[in-house]
Amino acid sequence: MTSTTSAPRHKTTEHHIPAEHHPESRRPASRRKESWRRRMADPVFNVFAVGTLVLAIAAIIYPLYFIVIASVSEPSEILNGNVWLWPQGFTLEGYARIFADAAIWQGFGNSVLYTSVATLISVVSILCGAYALSRKDLYGRKFLMLIFILTMFIDGGLIARYLVVRDLGMLDTIWAVVLPGAVGVWNLIIARAFFENNVPSELREAAQLDGANDFRFFFQIVLPLSKPLIFLMIMIHLVANWNAFFDALIYLDDESKYPLQLVLRNVLIQSEVNSAGGTGALDSYAAAQRLGELMKYGMIVISSLPLLIVLPFMQKHFTKGAMIGAVKS
């Protein structure tokens, strides 16, 4: 009698594969990548993408370029539509007339002064206020933040602001231009979010253990960590203060204190009035109108040139600061 021995059965163990690592779960992403690769390899798509990019760049750059070439072209050529890519009838008479005006140089100096002082006051005020409001141990910080936010929606109006500036004795002074809009609430909110997300309380506790008080912690630790935010605030207020002219128009009476934007506005209006109201010979009227057109484009170039020189060097800090300050984790 033979005994049959059954072969041992090997148990197959099934390994559980997490859903996020399963090949099926990766198919949609891989399909999207493959679809993107196919589109990139498609010459039609490449032509469309490059063409769209070129059109977008041209729509941004060409108006600036046109103003530059128009400022050195004959106004008659501009009116006839002959100025497209190159200056026609090259002339620097408009720039010569602009720079010969002493009021423009004085306005340029005033704009540099107003922009520097206003930007400094705004950045310092926003950084200090935003850091204080970001501290969770500040008593009544929610109420204070509510007060700031209410000022974005409740405004006393132009007459009320004028009366306040007058009663404070700031009319016809630099402070009437730089102080009323020194603190922008929206920028304060961005800076507060930046400090909340990038300055942990553990860092402050460690600094306190090393003997650092609040002032030392803010100036030696917080500010060096906040360079993107600082550059962002400087850039925003630099552009706003350089282009501002309405406050100067309302609060300043002495023309020697006018900023560049207001001086250029007055020069342009005066040239238009002279050309429109001329009652003399036809030749003098045409000459005045021609000079007004030349100065118009030249003044746009002069007022925009300082920002076009400075802002490219701050572009990377602007992008980084805006992303960090605007996103709350």
XYZ file of C-alpha atoms in Angstrom:
329
model
C 0.000 0.000 0.000
C 1.538 3.144 -1.165
C 0.956 6.343 0.715
C 0.620 9.469 -1.305
C 2.103 12.569 0.169
C 0.578 15.774 -0.956
C 2.946 18.532 -1.906
C 2.915 21.430 0.498
C 0.783 24.242 -0.641
C 2.455 27.631 -0.768
C 0.236 30.403 0.371
C 0.392 33.373 -1.855
C 0.393 36.585 0.072
C -1.148 39.598 -1.558
C 0.623 42.825 -0.834
C -1.657 45.749 -0.322
C -0.666 48.650 -2.532
C -1.752 52.032 -1.262
C -4.165 53.795 -3.510
C -1.885 56.758 -4.012
C 0.919 54.432 -5.255
C -1.261 52.254 -7.442
C -0.405 52.419 -11.147
C -4.030 53.126 -11.992
C -3.956 56.264 -9.855
C -0.984 57.595 -11.770
C -2.510 57.167 -15.187
C -4.374 60.505 -15.311
C -1.213 62.457 -14.448
C 0.874 60.463 -16.912
C -1.761 60.965 -19.572
C -1.743 64.698 -18.962
C 2.041 64.786 -19.247
C 1.958 62.733 -22.417
C -0.734 64.974 -23.862
C 1.353 68.027 -23.002
C 4.411 66.471 -24.676
C 2.389 65.798 -27.809
C 1.167 69.383 -27.882
C 4.692 70.686 -27.427
C 5.865 68.479 -30.285
C 3.067 69.787 -32.494
C 4.451 72.588 -34.700
C 1.027 74.190 -34.987
C 0.793 74.523 -31.215
C 4.318 75.943 -31.027
C 3.537 78.541 -33.662
C 0.333 79.504 -31.851
C 2.069 79.764 -28.452
C 4.995 81.782 -29.781
C 2.693 84.032 -31.793
C 0.508 84.740 -28.773
C 3.558 85.548 -26.664
C 4.962 87.883 -29.315
C 1.638 89.711 -29.622
C 1.398 90.114 -25.845
C 4.928 91.507 -25.639
C 4.308 93.846 -28.566
C 1.086 95.131 -26.992
C 3.060 96.094 -23.882
C 6.298 97.393 -25.389
C 5.156 99.097 -28.586
C 3.150 101.934 -26.930
C 6.236 102.862 -24.907
C 8.409 102.648 -28.005
C 5.970 104.753 -30.010
C 6.016 107.519 -27.403
C 9.827 107.591 -27.534
C 10.044 107.825 -31.331
C 7.141 110.288 -31.455
C 8.954 112.583 -29.034
C 11.775 113.035 -31.585
C 9.593 113.142 -34.711
C 7.899 116.002 -36.506
C 4.285 116.380 -35.304
C 3.067 116.601 -38.908
C 4.525 113.164 -39.603
C 2.749 111.777 -36.530
C -0.600 113.275 -37.537
C -0.211 111.880 -41.054
C 0.390 108.379 -39.663
C 3.946 108.074 -40.982
C 5.559 107.243 -37.623
C 5.475 103.496 -37.036
C 8.889 101.973 -36.456
C 11.377 104.824 -36.890
C 11.365 108.558 -36.154
C 10.373 110.735 -39.092
C 11.841 114.221 -39.348
C 14.183 113.741 -36.382
C 14.179 116.716 -34.001
C 15.084 117.359 -30.366
C 13.378 120.728 -30.167
C 10.730 119.444 -27.773
C 13.313 118.183 -25.290
C 15.315 121.403 -25.657
C 12.265 123.486 -24.765
C 11.396 121.226 -21.844
C 14.858 121.243 -20.291
C 15.218 124.981 -20.857
C 12.329 125.553 -18.453
C 13.719 126.029 -14.926
C 10.355 125.084 -13.415
C 10.708 121.542 -14.765
C 14.079 121.049 -13.084
C 12.659 122.438 -9.855
C 9.657 120.142 -10.160
C 11.956 117.183 -10.711
C 13.803 117.972 -7.483
C 10.518 118.384 -5.625
C 9.273 115.025 -6.916
C 12.455 113.287 -5.782
C 12.082 114.865 -2.332
C 8.365 114.111 -1.974
C 8.734 110.554 -3.266
C 11.681 109.762 -0.990
C 10.093 111.174 2.170
C 6.638 109.719 1.481
C 8.018 106.269 0.641
C 10.198 106.229 3.762
C 7.322 107.248 6.043
C 4.919 104.770 4.439
C 7.272 101.784 4.548
C 8.343 102.407 8.155
C 4.749 102.937 9.320
C 3.422 99.854 7.542
C 6.220 97.554 8.714
C 5.924 98.636 12.345
C 2.126 98.574 12.367
C 1.850 95.254 10.528
C 4.327 93.522 12.831
C 2.490 94.758 15.917
C -0.852 93.582 14.520
C 0.633 90.184 13.658
C 1.539 89.540 17.300
C -1.112 87.328 18.864
C -0.257 88.655 22.328
C -1.264 92.210 21.355
C -4.359 93.132 23.348
C -7.231 94.328 21.167
C -5.468 93.627 17.874
C -8.688 92.433 16.205
C -10.455 95.647 17.165
C -7.548 97.737 15.888
C -7.522 95.796 12.623
C -11.255 96.406 12.282
C -10.679 100.150 12.670
C -8.068 100.063 9.894
C -10.346 98.071 7.596
C -13.268 100.448 8.158
C -11.179 103.294 6.749
C -11.138 101.442 3.416
C -14.919 101.764 3.131
C -15.713 104.920 5.104
C -14.255 108.169 3.816
C -15.023 111.693 4.903
C -14.530 113.047 1.404
C -12.264 115.600 -0.186
C -13.643 118.622 1.677
C -13.225 116.949 5.064
C -9.632 115.993 4.250
C -8.875 119.520 3.106
C -10.280 120.986 6.330
C -8.216 118.582 8.426
C -5.030 119.456 6.536
C -5.808 123.166 6.880
C -6.553 122.961 10.616
C -3.293 121.076 11.183
C -1.394 123.904 9.505
C -0.007 121.718 6.721
C -1.329 123.645 3.716
C 1.351 124.584 1.184
C 3.938 122.336 2.885
C 5.549 119.021 2.040
C 3.572 117.323 4.814
C 0.286 118.006 3.050
C 1.564 115.851 0.187
C 3.246 112.985 2.057
C 1.198 112.450 5.241
C -2.511 112.067 4.273
C -1.898 108.855 2.312
C 1.080 107.556 4.262
C -0.512 104.282 5.412
C -2.298 102.120 2.875
C -4.557 99.631 4.635
C -4.312 97.049 1.854
C -0.511 97.095 2.064
C -0.824 96.837 5.840
C -2.904 93.663 5.451
C -0.329 92.137 3.076
C 2.527 92.935 5.465
C 0.581 91.535 8.426
C -0.014 88.252 6.587
C 3.680 88.092 5.711
C 4.747 88.437 9.347
C 2.161 85.907 10.531
C 3.379 83.287 8.047
C 7.134 83.864 8.169
C 7.951 84.955 11.728
C 7.037 82.091 14.087
C 6.545 82.728 17.778
C 9.224 80.118 18.554
C 11.798 82.375 16.935
C 10.818 85.252 19.198
C 10.938 83.019 22.266
C 14.434 81.854 21.329
C 15.541 85.463 20.895
C 14.114 86.369 24.293
C 16.092 83.547 25.876
C 19.208 85.107 24.371
C 18.330 88.437 25.975
C 16.838 90.234 22.967
C 14.004 92.658 23.631
C 11.216 93.458 21.177
C 13.087 96.284 19.451
C 16.229 94.239 18.949
C 14.225 91.265 17.713
C 12.357 93.430 15.212
C 15.365 95.281 13.797
C 17.955 92.486 13.881
C 15.847 89.413 13.103
C 12.456 90.322 11.647
C 13.588 92.985 9.162
C 16.467 90.924 7.681
C 13.975 88.091 7.120
C 11.534 90.491 5.453
C 13.623 91.784 2.539
C 11.112 90.622 -0.122
C 8.315 92.413 1.725
C 10.400 95.566 2.170
C 11.239 95.713 -1.532
C 7.584 95.139 -2.377
C 6.450 98.010 -0.158
C 9.169 100.314 -1.510
C 8.219 99.527 -5.090
C 4.481 100.054 -4.576
C 4.876 103.382 -2.803
C 7.665 104.534 -5.109
C 5.422 104.216 -8.153
C 2.368 105.691 -6.424
C 4.187 108.689 -4.949
C 6.124 109.477 -8.119
C 2.965 109.563 -10.246
C 0.847 111.419 -7.667
C -0.158 114.981 -8.449
C -3.724 115.408 -7.164
C -2.784 116.087 -3.518
C -0.252 118.678 -4.656
C -2.895 120.268 -6.862
C -5.289 120.563 -3.902
C -2.962 121.466 -1.042
C -0.113 123.458 -2.645
C -0.440 127.080 -3.738
C 3.214 127.961 -4.267
C 4.210 126.869 -7.779
C 7.844 126.545 -6.695
C 6.753 123.548 -4.575
C 4.938 121.728 -7.374
C 6.115 118.163 -8.160
C 7.216 117.219 -11.649
C 3.886 115.674 -12.645
C 2.005 118.855 -11.805
C 4.580 121.065 -13.535
C 4.371 118.986 -16.712
C 0.588 119.096 -16.558
C 0.601 122.881 -16.315
C 3.146 123.223 -19.122
C 1.046 120.986 -21.356
C -2.164 122.883 -20.568
C -0.437 126.197 -21.213
C 0.880 125.037 -24.569
C -2.597 123.831 -25.546
C -4.127 127.160 -24.515
C -1.537 129.130 -26.454
C -2.077 127.064 -29.587
C -5.875 127.083 -29.320
C -6.233 130.749 -28.447
C -3.791 132.244 -30.891
C -5.230 135.213 -32.759
C -2.063 136.302 -34.551
C -0.644 135.114 -37.814
C -1.387 131.619 -39.019
C 2.304 130.734 -38.955
C 2.648 131.556 -35.254
C -0.448 129.499 -34.458
C 0.931 126.489 -36.348
C 4.300 126.869 -34.616
C 2.660 126.926 -31.176
C 0.598 123.854 -32.000
C 3.686 122.043 -33.303
C 5.643 122.870 -30.151
C 2.793 121.641 -27.962
C 2.763 118.281 -29.728
C 6.538 117.942 -29.400
C 6.490 118.745 -25.693
C 3.571 116.403 -25.005
C 5.438 113.236 -25.944
C 8.699 114.475 -24.477
C 7.086 115.124 -21.102
C 5.660 111.600 -21.016
C 9.138 110.176 -21.605
C 10.758 112.403 -18.977
C 8.179 111.608 -16.294
C 8.345 107.845 -16.941
C 12.099 107.440 -17.371
C 13.118 107.344 -13.656
C 10.694 104.512 -12.889
C 11.700 102.580 -16.012
C 15.305 102.720 -14.799
C 14.658 101.726 -11.178
C 11.861 99.146 -11.370
C 13.629 96.405 -13.414
C 16.188 96.014 -10.625
C 13.381 95.402 -8.110
C 11.230 93.091 -10.245
C 12.308 89.798 -8.664
C 11.780 91.154 -5.150
C 8.351 92.474 -6.156
C 7.169 89.051 -7.387
C 8.505 87.143 -4.387
C 7.179 89.626 -1.851
C 3.729 89.712 -3.425
C 3.413 85.916 -3.426
C 4.637 85.481 0.151
C 2.613 88.343 1.562
C -0.628 87.532 -0.232
C -0.884 83.812 0.581
C -1.891 82.786 4.079
C -0.952 79.258 5.058
